[in-house]
Coordinates of C-alpha atoms and ligand atoms in Angstrom, one line a residue:
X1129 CA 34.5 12.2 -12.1
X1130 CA 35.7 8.3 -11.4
X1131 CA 34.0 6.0 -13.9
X1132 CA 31.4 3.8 -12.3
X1133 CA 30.2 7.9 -11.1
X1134 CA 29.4 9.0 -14.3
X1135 CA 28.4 5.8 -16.3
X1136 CA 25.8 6.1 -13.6
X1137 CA 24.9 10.0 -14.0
X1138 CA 24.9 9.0 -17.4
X1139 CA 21.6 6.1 -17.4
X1140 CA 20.0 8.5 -15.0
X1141 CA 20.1 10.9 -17.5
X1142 CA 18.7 8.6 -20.0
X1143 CA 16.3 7.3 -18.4
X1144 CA 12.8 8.7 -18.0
X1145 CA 11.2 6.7 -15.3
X1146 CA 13.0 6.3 -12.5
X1147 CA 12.4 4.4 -8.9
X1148 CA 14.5 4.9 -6.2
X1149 CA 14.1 2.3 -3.1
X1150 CA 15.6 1.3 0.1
X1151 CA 15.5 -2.0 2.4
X1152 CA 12.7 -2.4 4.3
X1153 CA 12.3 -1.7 7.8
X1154 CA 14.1 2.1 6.9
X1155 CA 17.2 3.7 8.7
X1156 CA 17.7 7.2 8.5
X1157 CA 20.7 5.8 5.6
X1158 CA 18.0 4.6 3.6
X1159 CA 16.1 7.4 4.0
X1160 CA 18.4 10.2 3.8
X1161 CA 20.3 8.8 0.8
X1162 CA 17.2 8.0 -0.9
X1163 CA 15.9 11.5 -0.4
X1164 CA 18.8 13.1 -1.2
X1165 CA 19.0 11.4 -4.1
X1166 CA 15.3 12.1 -4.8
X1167 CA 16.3 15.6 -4.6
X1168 CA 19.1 16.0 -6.7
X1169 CA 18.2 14.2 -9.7
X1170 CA 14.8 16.7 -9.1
X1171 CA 17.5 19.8 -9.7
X1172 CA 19.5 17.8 -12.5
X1173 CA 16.2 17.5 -14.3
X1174 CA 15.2 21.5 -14.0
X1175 CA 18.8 22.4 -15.3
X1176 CA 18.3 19.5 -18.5
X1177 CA 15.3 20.7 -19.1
X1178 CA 16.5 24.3 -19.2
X1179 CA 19.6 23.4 -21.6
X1180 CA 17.1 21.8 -23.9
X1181 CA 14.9 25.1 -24.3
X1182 CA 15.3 26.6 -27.9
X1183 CA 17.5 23.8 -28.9
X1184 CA 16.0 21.3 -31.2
X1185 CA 16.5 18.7 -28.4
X1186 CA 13.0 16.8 -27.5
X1187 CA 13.2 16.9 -23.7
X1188 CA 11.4 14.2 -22.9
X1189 CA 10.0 15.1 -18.4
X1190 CA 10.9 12.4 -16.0
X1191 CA 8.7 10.9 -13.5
X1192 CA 10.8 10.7 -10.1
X1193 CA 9.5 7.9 -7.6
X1194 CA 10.7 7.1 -3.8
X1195 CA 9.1 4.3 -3.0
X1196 CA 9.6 1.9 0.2
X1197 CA 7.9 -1.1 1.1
X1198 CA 7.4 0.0 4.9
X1199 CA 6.5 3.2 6.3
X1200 CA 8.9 6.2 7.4
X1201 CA 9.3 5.5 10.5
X1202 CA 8.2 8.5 12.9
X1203 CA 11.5 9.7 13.9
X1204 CA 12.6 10.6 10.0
X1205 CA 9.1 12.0 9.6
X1206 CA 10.8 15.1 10.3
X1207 CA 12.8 15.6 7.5
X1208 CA 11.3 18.5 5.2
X1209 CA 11.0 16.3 2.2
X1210 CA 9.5 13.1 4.1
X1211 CA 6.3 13.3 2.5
X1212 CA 7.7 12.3 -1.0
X1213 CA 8.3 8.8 0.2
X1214 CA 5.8 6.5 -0.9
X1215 CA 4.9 3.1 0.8
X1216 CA 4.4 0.3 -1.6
X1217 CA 1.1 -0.6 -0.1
X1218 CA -0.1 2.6 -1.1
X1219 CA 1.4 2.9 -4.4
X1220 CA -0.8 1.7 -7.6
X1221 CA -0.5 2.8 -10.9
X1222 CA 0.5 1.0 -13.3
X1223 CA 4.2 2.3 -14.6
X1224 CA 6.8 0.7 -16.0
X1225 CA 9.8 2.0 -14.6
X1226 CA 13.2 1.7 -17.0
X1227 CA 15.6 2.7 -14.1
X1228 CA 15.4 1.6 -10.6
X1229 CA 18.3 3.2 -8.0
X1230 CA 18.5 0.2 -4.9
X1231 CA 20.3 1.7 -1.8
X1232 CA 22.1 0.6 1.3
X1233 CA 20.6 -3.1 0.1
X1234 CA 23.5 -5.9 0.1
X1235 CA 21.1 -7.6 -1.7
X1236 CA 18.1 -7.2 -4.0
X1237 CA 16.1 -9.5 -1.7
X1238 CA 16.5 -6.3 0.8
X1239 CA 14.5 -4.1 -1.1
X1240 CA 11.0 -6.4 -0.2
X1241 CA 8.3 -6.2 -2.3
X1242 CA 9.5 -3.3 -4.2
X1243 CA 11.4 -5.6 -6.0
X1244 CA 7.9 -6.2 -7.6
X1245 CA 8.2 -3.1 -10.0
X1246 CA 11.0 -4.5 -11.7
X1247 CA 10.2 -5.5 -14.8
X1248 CA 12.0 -6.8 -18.2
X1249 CA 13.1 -3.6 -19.5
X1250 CA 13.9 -2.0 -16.0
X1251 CA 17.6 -1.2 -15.3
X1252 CA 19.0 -1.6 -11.5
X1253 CA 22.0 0.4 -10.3
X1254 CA 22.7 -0.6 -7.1
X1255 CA 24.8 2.0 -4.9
X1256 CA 25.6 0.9 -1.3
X1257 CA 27.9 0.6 1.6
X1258 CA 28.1 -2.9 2.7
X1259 CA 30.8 -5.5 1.7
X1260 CA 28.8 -8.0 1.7
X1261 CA 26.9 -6.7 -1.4
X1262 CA 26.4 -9.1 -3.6
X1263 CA 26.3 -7.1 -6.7
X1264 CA 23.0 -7.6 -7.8
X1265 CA 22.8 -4.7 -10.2
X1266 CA 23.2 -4.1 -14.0
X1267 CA 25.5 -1.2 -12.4
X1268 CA 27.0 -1.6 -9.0
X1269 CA 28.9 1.4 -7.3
X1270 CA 30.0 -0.3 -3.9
X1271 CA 32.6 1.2 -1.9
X1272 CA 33.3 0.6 2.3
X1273 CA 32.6 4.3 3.6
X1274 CA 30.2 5.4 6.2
X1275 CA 27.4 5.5 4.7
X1276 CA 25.4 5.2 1.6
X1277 CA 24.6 8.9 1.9
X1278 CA 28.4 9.5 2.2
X1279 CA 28.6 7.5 -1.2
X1280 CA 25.8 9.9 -2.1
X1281 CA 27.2 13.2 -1.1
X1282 CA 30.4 11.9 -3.4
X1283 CA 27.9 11.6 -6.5
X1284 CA 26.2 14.6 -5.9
X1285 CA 29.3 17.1 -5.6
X1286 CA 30.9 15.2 -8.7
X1287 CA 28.2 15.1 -10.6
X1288 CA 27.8 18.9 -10.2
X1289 CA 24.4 19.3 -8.4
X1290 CA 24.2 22.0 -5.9
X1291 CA 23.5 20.7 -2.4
X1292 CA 20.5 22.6 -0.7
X1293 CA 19.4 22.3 2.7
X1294 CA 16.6 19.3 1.8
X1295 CA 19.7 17.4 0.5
X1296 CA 22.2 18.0 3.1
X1297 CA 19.6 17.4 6.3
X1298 CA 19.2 14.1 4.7
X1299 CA 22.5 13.4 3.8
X1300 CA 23.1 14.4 7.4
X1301 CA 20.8 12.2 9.0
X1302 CA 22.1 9.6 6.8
X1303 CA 25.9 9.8 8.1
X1304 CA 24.6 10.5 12.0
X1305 CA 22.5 7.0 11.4
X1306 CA 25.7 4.8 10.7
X1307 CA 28.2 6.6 12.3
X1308 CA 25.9 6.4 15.6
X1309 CA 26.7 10.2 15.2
X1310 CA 30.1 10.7 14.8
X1311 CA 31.5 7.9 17.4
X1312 CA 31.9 4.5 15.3
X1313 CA 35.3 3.3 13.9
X1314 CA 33.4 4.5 10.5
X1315 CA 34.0 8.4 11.2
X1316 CA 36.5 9.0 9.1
X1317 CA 38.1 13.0 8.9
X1318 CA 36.2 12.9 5.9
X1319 CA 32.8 12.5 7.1
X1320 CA 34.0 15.5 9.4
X1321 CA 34.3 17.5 6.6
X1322 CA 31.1 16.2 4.6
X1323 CA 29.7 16.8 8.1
X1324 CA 30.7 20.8 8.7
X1325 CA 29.9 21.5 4.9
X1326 CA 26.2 20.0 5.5
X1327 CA 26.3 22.4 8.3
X1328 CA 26.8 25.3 6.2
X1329 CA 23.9 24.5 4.2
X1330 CA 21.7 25.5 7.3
X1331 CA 21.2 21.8 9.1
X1332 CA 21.1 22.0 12.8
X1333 CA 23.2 19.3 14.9
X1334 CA 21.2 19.4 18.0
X1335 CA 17.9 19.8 16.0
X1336 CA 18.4 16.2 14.1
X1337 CA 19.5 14.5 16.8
X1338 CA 16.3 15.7 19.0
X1339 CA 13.8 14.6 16.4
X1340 CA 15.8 11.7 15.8
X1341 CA 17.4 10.0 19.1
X1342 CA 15.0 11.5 21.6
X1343 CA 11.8 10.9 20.6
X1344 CA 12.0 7.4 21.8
X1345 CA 8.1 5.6 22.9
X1346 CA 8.0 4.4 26.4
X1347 CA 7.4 0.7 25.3
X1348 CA 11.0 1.7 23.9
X1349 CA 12.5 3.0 27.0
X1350 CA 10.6 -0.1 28.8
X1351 CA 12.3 -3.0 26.2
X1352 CA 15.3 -1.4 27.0
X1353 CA 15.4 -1.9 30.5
X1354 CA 14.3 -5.1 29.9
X1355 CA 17.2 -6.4 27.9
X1356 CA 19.8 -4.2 30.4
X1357 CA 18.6 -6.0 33.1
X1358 CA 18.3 -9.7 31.8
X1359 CA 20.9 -10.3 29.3
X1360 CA 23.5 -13.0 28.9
X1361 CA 27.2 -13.4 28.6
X1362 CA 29.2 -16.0 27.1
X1363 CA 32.2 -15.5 29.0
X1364 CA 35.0 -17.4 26.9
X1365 CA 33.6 -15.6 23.8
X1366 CA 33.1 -12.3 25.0
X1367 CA 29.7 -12.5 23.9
X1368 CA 26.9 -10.8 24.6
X1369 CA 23.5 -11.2 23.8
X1370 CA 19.9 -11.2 24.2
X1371 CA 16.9 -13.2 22.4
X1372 CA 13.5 -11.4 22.4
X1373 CA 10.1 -13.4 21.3
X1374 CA 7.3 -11.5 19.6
X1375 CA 5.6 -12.2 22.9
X1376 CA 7.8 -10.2 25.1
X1377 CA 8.0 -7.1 22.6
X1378 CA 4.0 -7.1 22.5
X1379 CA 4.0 -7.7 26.7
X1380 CA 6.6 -4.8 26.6
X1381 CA 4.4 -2.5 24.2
X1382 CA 7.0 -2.5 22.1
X1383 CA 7.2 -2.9 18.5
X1384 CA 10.4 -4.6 16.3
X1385 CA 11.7 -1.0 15.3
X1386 CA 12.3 -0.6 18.8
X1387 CA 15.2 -3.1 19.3
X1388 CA 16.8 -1.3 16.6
X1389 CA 20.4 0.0 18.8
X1390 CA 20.1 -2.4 21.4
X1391 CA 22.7 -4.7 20.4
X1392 CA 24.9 -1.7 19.8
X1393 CA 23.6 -0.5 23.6
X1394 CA 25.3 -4.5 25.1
X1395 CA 28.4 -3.7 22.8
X1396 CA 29.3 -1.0 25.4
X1397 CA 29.8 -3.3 28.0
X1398 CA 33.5 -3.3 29.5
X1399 CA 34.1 -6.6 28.8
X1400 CA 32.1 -7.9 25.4
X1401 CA 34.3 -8.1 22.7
X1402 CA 30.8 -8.9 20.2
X1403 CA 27.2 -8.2 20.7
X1404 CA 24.5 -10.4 19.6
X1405 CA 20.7 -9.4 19.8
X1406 CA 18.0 -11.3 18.4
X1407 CA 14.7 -11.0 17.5
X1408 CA 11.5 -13.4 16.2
X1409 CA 9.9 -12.2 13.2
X1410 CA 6.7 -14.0 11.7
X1411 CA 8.4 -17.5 12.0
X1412 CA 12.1 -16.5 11.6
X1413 CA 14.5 -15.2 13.7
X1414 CA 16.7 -11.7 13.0
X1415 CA 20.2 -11.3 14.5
X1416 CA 22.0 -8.0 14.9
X1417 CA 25.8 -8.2 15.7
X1418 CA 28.4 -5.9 16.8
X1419 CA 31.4 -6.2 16.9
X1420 CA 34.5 -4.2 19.4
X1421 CA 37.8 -5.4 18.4
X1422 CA 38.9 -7.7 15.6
X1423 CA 36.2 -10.1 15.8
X1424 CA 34.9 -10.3 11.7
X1425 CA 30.9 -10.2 12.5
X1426 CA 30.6 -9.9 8.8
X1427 CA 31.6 -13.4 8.3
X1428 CA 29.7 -14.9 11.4
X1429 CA 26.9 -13.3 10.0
X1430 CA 27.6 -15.3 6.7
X1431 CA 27.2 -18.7 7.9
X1432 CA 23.4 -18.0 8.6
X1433 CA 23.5 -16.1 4.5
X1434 CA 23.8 -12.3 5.8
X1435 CA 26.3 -9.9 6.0
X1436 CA 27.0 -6.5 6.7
X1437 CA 30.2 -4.8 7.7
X1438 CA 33.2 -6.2 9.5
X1439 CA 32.6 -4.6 13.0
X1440 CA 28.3 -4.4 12.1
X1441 CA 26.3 -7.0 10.9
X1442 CA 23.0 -8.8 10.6
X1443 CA 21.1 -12.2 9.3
X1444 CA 17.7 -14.1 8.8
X1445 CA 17.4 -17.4 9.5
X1446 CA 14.5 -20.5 10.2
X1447 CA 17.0 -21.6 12.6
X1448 CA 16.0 -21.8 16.7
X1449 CA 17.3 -19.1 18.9
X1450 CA 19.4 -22.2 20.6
X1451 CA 20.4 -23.6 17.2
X1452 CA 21.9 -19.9 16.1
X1453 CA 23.4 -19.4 19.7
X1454 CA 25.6 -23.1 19.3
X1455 CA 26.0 -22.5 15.9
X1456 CA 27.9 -18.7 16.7
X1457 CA 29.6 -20.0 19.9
X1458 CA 30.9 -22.8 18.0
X1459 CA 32.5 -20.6 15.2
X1460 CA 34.0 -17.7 17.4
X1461 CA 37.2 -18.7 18.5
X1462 CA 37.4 -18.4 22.5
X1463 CA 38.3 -14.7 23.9
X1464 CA 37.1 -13.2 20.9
X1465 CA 39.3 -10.5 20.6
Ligands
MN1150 MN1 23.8 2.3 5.6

């Protein structure tokens, strides 16, 4: 087991109240990683607490908390385990946690209000995929894979914890999520092979995918032909992009989850090079790039204070929607290959 692996296994296994968390606004990444983690420390516990029986060992039981500050989105709902996810709105007793497990979070500011349960004596390993992260934890296990739940899968076969078919569907959902199942630069052979053994383990391909890609609202379908139809180029950059208002979502019926793949969707045409989609959100604005070639997104993103991954990255700023646009077009060098 690699080093920054099992100093980790080894304050889970110390510790006795542990919350795991996600960013808000929850991919199926945060979800399935969180959940998978949720599941195996679950079975790590049941085998301590076994080893300790007739030893003189005091086993002291853990409390196991998943806690997000926004809802599951509907389309994870269907994952078996869903309904151990807590939202932090609903959550309110009074514990003081000693461990807390931040994933797929570049930063702790990611994690939203769950960042309220931290408190003096609480410990933060941060485990994620982006590299951007800024290392926020007391133990940071970053590495540039697929996923988080491919970082996950790593722990959980190292650490010795039998996968199960709770664990693997999520880890599965997880790896489809980033991977935009199975086609981005990001699908490594590896991932194939994570992939088939999650399949032995009883998850269904075609099953996820239905819950998860084709379950889309009609206010979705509807945005989506809006932003097909109407949006903009920037020919010397190879730019594409579109700005949506909090006006034209709610005259849409559509809600902010549902511009989530839409700058991936302007990506695919033939001759972008980098996709830019941006959203209002209560007074700021959110930007989602993609990027085709070469063009580092991950540092574009930067100059508004976000990040990401080289070819997939996002920011918040205060900044105007024509401020951002002169700012990025400015900064990309011209063909933007
Ligand atoms: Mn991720």
């Amino acid at each position: 087991m690699n080093n920054k692996f099992s100093k980790i296994l080894e304050v889970i296994k110390r510790s006795n109240r542990i919350l795991i968390t996600g960013h808000t606004s929850p991919d199926g990444d945060a979800i399935g990683s969180g959940l998978a983690l949720l599941l195996a420390i679950n079975k790590l516990n049941e085998t301590l607490k076994k080893e300790a029986e007739g030893k003189d060992e005091i086993y002291l039981d853990k409390t196991l908390r998943f806690i997000l500050e926004d809802e599951t989105p509907k389309n994870l709902k269907f994952l078996t385990h869903s309904i151990l996810i807590e939202e932090f709105e609903n959550y309110n007793s009074k514990y003081e946690f000693d461990l807390m497990i931040c994933l797929d979070s570049g930063n702790f500011d990611r994690i939203g209000k769950v960042g309220q349960l931290k408190t003096e004596g609480t410990t933060v390993i941060n485990i994620d995929h982006h590299i951007s992260n800024d290392r926020f934890g007391n133990y940071n296990y970053i590495e540039d894979i697929s996923s988080t739940s491919e970082i996950l899968y790593n722990f959980i076969k190292e650490a010795g914890i039998e996968l199960d078919h709770g664990i693997a569907e999520s880890l599965y959902t997880g790896i489809v999520n980033d991977t935009g199942n199975f086609k981005h630069s990001n699908t490594t052979k590896k991932v194939f092979k994570i992939a088939s053994e999650l399949v032995e383990y009883g998850v269904e391909p075609n099953e996820i995918i239905k819950n998860f890609f084709n379950t889309k609202s009609m206010g979705k379908l509807k945005l989506t032909g809006r932003v097909l139809s109407n949006f903009k180029f920037a020919d010397s950059q190879k730019l594409a992009y579109y700005y949506i208002s909090e006006a034209e979502l709610a005259e849409l019926g559509a809600t902010k989850d549902d511009t989530s793949g839409l700058g991936e969707l302007l990506l695919s045409y033939e001759d972008a090079s980098v996709s830019l989609f941006l959203k209002e959100d209560k007074g700021y604005i959110k930007g989602s790039f993609r990027s085709k070639y070469t063009v580092d997104v991950n540092a574009l993103a930067g100059i508004f204070g976000g990040g990401g991954h080289i070819k997939a990255a996002g920011f918040k700023t205060d900044k105007s929607f024509h401020e951002i646009l002169d700012i990025i077009i400015k900064n990309m060098s011209s063909g933007g290959k």
